[in-house]
Short mmCIF file of C-alpha atoms in Angstrom, two decimals:
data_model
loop_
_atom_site.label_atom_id
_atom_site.label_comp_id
_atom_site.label_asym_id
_atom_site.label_seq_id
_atom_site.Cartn_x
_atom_site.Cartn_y
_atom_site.Cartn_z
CA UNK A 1 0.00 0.00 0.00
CA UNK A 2 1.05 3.83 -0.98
CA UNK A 3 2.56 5.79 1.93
CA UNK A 4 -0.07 8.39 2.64
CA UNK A 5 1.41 12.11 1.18
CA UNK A 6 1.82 14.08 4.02
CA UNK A 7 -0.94 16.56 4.48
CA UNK A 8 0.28 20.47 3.43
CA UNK A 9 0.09 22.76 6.85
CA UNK A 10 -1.40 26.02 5.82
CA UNK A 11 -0.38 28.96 7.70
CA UNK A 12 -3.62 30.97 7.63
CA UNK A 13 -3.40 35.09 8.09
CA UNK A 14 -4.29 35.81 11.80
CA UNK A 15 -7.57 36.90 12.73
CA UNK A 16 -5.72 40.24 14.65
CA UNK A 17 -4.88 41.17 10.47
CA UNK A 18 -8.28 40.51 9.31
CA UNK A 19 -9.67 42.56 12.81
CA UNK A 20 -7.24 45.34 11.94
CA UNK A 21 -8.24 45.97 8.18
CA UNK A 22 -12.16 45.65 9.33
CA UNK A 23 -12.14 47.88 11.55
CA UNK A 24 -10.65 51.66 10.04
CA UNK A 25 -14.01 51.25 8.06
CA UNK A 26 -16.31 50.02 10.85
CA UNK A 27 -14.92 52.53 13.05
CA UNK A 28 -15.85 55.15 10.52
CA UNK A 29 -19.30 54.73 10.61
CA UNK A 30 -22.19 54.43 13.39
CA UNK A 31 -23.00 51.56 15.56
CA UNK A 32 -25.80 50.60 12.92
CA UNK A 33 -23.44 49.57 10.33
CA UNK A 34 -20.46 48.60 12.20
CA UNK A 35 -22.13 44.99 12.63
CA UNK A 36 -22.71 44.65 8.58
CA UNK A 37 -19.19 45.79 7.57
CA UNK A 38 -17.65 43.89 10.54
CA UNK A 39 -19.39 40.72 9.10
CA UNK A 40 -19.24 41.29 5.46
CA UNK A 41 -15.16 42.06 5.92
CA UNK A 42 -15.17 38.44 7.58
CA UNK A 43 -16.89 36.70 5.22
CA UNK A 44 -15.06 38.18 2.15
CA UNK A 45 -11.50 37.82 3.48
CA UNK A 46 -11.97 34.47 5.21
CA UNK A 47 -10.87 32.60 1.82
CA UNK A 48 -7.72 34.61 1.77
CA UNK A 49 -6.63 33.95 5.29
CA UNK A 50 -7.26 30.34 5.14
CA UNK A 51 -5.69 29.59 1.60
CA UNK A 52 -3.22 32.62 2.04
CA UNK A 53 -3.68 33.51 -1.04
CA UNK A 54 -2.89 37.33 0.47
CA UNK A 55 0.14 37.59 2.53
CA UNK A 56 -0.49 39.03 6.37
CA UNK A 57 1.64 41.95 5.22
CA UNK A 58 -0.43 43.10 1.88
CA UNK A 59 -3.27 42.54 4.59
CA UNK A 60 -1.67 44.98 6.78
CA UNK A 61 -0.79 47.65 4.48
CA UNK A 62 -4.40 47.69 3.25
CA UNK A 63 -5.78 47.82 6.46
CA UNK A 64 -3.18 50.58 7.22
CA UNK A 65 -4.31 52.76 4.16
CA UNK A 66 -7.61 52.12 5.41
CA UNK A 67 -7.08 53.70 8.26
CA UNK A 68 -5.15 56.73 6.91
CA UNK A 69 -7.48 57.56 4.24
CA UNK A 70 -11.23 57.13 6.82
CA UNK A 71 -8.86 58.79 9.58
CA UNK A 72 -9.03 62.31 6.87
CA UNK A 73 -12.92 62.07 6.83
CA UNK A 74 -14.52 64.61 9.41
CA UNK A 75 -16.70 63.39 12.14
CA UNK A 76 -19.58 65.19 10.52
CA UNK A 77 -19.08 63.56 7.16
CA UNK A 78 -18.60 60.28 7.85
CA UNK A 79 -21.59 57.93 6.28
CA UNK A 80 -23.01 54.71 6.54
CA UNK A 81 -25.15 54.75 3.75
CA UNK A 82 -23.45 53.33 1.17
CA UNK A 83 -21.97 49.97 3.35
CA UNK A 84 -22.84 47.72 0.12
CA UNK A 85 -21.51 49.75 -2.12
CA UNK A 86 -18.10 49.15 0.31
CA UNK A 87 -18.35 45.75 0.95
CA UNK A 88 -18.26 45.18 -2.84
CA UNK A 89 -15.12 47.26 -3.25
CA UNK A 90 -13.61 45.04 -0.60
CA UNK A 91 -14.74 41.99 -2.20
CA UNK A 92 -13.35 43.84 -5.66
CA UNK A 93 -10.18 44.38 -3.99
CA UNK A 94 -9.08 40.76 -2.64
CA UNK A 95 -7.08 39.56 -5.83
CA UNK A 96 -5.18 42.70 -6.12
CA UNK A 97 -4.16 43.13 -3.09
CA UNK A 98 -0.45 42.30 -3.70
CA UNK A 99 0.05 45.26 -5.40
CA UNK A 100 0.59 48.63 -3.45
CA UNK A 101 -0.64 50.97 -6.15
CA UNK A 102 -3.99 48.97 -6.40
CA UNK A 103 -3.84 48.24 -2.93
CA UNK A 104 -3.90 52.62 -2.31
CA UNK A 105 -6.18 52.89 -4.80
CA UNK A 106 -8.96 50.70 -3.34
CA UNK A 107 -8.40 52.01 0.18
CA UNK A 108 -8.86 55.78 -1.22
CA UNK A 109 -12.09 54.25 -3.09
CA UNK A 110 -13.51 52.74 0.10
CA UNK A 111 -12.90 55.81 1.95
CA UNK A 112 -14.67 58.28 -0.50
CA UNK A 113 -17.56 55.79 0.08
CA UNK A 114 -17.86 56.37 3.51
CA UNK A 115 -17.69 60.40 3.27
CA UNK A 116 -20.89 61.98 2.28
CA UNK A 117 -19.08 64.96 0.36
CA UNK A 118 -18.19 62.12 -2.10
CA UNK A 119 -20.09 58.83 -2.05
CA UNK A 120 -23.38 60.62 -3.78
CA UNK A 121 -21.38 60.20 -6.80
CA UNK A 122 -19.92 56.77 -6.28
CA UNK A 123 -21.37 54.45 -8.99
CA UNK A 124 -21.15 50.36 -8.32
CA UNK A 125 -19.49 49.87 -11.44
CA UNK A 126 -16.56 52.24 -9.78
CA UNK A 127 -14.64 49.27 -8.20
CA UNK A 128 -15.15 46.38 -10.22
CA UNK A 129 -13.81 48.73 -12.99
CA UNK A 130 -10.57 49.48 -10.97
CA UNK A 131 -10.33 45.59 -10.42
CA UNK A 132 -10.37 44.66 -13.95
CA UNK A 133 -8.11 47.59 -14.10
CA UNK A 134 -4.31 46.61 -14.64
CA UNK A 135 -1.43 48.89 -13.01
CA UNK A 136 -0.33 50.45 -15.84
CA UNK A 137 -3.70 51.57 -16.61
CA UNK A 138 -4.03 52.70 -13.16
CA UNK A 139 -0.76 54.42 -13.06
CA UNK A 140 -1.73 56.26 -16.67
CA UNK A 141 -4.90 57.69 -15.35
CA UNK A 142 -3.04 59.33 -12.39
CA UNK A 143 -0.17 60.70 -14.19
CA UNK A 144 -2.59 61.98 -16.82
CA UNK A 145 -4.95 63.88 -13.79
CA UNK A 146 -1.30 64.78 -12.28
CA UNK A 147 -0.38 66.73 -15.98
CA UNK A 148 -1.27 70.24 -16.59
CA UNK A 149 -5.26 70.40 -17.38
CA UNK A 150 -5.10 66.64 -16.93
CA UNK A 151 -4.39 66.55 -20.72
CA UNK A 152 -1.69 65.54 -22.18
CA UNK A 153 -0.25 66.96 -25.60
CA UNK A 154 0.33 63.88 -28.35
CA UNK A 155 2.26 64.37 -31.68
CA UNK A 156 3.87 62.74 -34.40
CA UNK A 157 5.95 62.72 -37.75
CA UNK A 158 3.89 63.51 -40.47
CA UNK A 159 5.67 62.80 -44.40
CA UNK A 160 3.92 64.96 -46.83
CA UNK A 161 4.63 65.36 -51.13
CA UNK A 162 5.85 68.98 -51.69
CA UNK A 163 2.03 69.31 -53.34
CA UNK A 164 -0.06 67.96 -50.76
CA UNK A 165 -1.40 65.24 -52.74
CA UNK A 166 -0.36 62.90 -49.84
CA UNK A 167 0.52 62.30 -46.48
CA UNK A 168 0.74 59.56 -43.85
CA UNK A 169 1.88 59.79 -40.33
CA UNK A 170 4.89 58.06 -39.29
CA UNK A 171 4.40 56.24 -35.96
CA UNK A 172 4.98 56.45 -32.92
CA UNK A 173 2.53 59.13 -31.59
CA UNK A 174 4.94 60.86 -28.87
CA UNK A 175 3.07 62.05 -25.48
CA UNK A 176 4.30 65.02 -24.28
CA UNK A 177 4.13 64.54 -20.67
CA UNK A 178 5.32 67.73 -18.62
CA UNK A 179 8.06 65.63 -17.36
CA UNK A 180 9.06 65.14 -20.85
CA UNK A 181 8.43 63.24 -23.66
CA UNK A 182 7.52 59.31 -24.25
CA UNK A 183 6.90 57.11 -26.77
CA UNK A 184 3.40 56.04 -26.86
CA UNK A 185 4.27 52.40 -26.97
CA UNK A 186 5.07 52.50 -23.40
CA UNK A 187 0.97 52.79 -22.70
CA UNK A 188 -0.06 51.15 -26.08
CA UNK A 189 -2.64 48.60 -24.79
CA UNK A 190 -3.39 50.78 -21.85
CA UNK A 191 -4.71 53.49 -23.53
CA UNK A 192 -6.88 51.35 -25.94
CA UNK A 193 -8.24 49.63 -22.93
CA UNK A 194 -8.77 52.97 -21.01
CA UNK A 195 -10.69 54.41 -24.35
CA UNK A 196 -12.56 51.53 -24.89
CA UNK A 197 -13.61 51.41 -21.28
CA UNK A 198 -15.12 55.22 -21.72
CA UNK A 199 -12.05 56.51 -19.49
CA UNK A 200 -10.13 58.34 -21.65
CA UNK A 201 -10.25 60.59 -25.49
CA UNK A 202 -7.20 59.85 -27.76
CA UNK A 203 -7.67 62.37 -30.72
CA UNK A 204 -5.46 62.90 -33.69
CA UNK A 205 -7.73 65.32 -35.43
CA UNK A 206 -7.75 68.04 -32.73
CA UNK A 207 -5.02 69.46 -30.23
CA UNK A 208 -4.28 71.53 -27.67
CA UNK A 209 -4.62 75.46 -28.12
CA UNK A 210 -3.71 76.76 -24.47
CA UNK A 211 0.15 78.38 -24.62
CA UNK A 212 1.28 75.54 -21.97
CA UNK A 213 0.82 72.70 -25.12
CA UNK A 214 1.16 75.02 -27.59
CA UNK A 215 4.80 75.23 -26.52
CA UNK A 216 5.45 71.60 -26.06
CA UNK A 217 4.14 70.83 -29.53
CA UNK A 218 6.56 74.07 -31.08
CA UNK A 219 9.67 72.94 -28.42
CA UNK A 220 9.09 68.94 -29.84
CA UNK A 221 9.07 70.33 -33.25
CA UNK A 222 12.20 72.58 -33.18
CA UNK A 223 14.15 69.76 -31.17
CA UNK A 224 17.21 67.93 -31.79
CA UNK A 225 15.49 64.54 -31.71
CA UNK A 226 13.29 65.48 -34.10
CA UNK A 227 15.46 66.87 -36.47
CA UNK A 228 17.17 63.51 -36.14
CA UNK A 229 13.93 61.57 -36.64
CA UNK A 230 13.11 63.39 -39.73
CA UNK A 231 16.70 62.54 -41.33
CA UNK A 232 15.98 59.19 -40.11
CA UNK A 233 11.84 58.99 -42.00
CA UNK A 234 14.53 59.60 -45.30
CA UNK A 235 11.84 61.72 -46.89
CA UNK A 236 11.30 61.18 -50.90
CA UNK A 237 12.79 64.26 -52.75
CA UNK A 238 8.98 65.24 -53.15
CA UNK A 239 8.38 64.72 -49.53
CA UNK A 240 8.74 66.84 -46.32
CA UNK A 241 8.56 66.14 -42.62
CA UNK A 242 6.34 67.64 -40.61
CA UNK A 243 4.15 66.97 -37.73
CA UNK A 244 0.85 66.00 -36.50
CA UNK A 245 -0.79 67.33 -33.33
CA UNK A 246 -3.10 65.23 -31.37
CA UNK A 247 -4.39 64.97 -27.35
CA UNK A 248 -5.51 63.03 -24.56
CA UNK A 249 -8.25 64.09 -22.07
CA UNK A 250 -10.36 62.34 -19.76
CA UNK A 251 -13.31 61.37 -20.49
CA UNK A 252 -16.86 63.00 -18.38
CA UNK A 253 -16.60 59.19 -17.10
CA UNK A 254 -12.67 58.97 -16.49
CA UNK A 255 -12.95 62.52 -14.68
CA UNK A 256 -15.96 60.88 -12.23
CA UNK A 257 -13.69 58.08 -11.95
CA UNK A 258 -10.16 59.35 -10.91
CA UNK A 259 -11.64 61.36 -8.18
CA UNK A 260 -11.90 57.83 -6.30
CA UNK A 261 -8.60 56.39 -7.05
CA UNK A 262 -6.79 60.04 -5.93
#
């Protein structure tokens, strides 16, 4: 007969972690709701501390954010109403949990839901869209709302005959963050993702007219990298280089959103 396998000893998060990152919420709100949120924070993480699929530190740090973002909310301000609308966002959050920038921005999400200067405008759809959300997407959206206007200037190549009989732009697009420029590579998928989800505008048949962008498009074109890039296109002897203007924006959606996630 087989030698029985040994069973495997789980190691499941303490109940002090799982106390600790219930209670900044429950403590937030009034005796009323403490017992739901107390419960429904049990009953979501549970799986997690038994399976440990979340370490007791990424447990820790969320409850920790937790705390620091409800601690901000006012006595006056703080609201119970919308305790199913947190509970999801918890139960939204579990499987991302092991990163800190989702990890931030679903404590900053729960907290706005527990202020009544905020949570009139928090939608359901609010934190199962930041858990489909990947980092990169995440991270776009806030270094977008962090640029001037929370727009960004875009712009590219453009290879035109002498008689403007034709044209076509020469990718990349270039976004012309105020830290400088990038290739738009770097956030390819994101921003389709982030358009497609409603977050975001990507145009290339408009741009930016206030004298902040309208700078950054003139500097881009009158730099030595793009003087470089143009030698590089190797224009026909019909052809010349120019450029195409372009912007991102958030969408009315994306601007909704991002106050959440801030």
């Amino acid at each position: 007969m087989a030698d029985k396998q040994p069973l495997i000893k789980l190691n499941p998060i303490p109940d002090e972690t799982t106390n600790a990152l219930m209670k900044p919420a429950a403590d937030t709100v009034g005796s009323a709701a403490r017992d739901v949120l107390s419960a429904g924070f049990n009953l979501i993480l549970t799986p997690l501390r038994k399976y440990n699929i979340r370490k007791d530190k990424e447990l820790k740090d969320f409850a920790d954010k937790i705390n620091n973002e409800t601690a901000k909310i006012p006595e006056e301000n703080r609201d119970s109403s919308k305790v199913g609308l947190i509970l999801k966002a918890v139960d939204d959050s579990k499987y991302r949990l092991n990163d800190d920038i989702m990890r931030q921005a679903f404590a900053k999400l729960i907290a706005r839901g527990l202020d009544n200067r905020t949570n009139q405008s928090f939608y359901p759809s609010y934190s199962e869209t930041l858990s489909n959300m990947s980092t990169t997407e995440a991270q776009f959206l806030l270094k977008l709302h962090e640029n001037f206007g929370s727009n960004v200037a875009i712009i590219a190549p453009s290879i035109k005959s002498t008689d403007n009989s034709s044209s076509r732009v020469a990718k990349p697009w270039y976004l012309l963050w105020d830290t400088g420029f990038q290739y738009d590579d770097t956030y390819a998928i994101s921003m389709d993702l982030l358009a497609k989800s409603g977050m975001i505008e990507v145009r290339h048949d408009a741009w930016l007219t206030h004298k902040h962008f309208a700078d950054q498009y003139s500097e881009f074109e009158k730099s030595p990298f793009f003087s470089v890039r143009k030698v590089v296109l190797q224009p026909g002897q019909d052809e010349t280089v120019s450029i195409e203007k372009g912007l991102i924006r958030f969408t009315d959606l994306g601007e909704s959103f991002i106050q959440f996630i801030l």
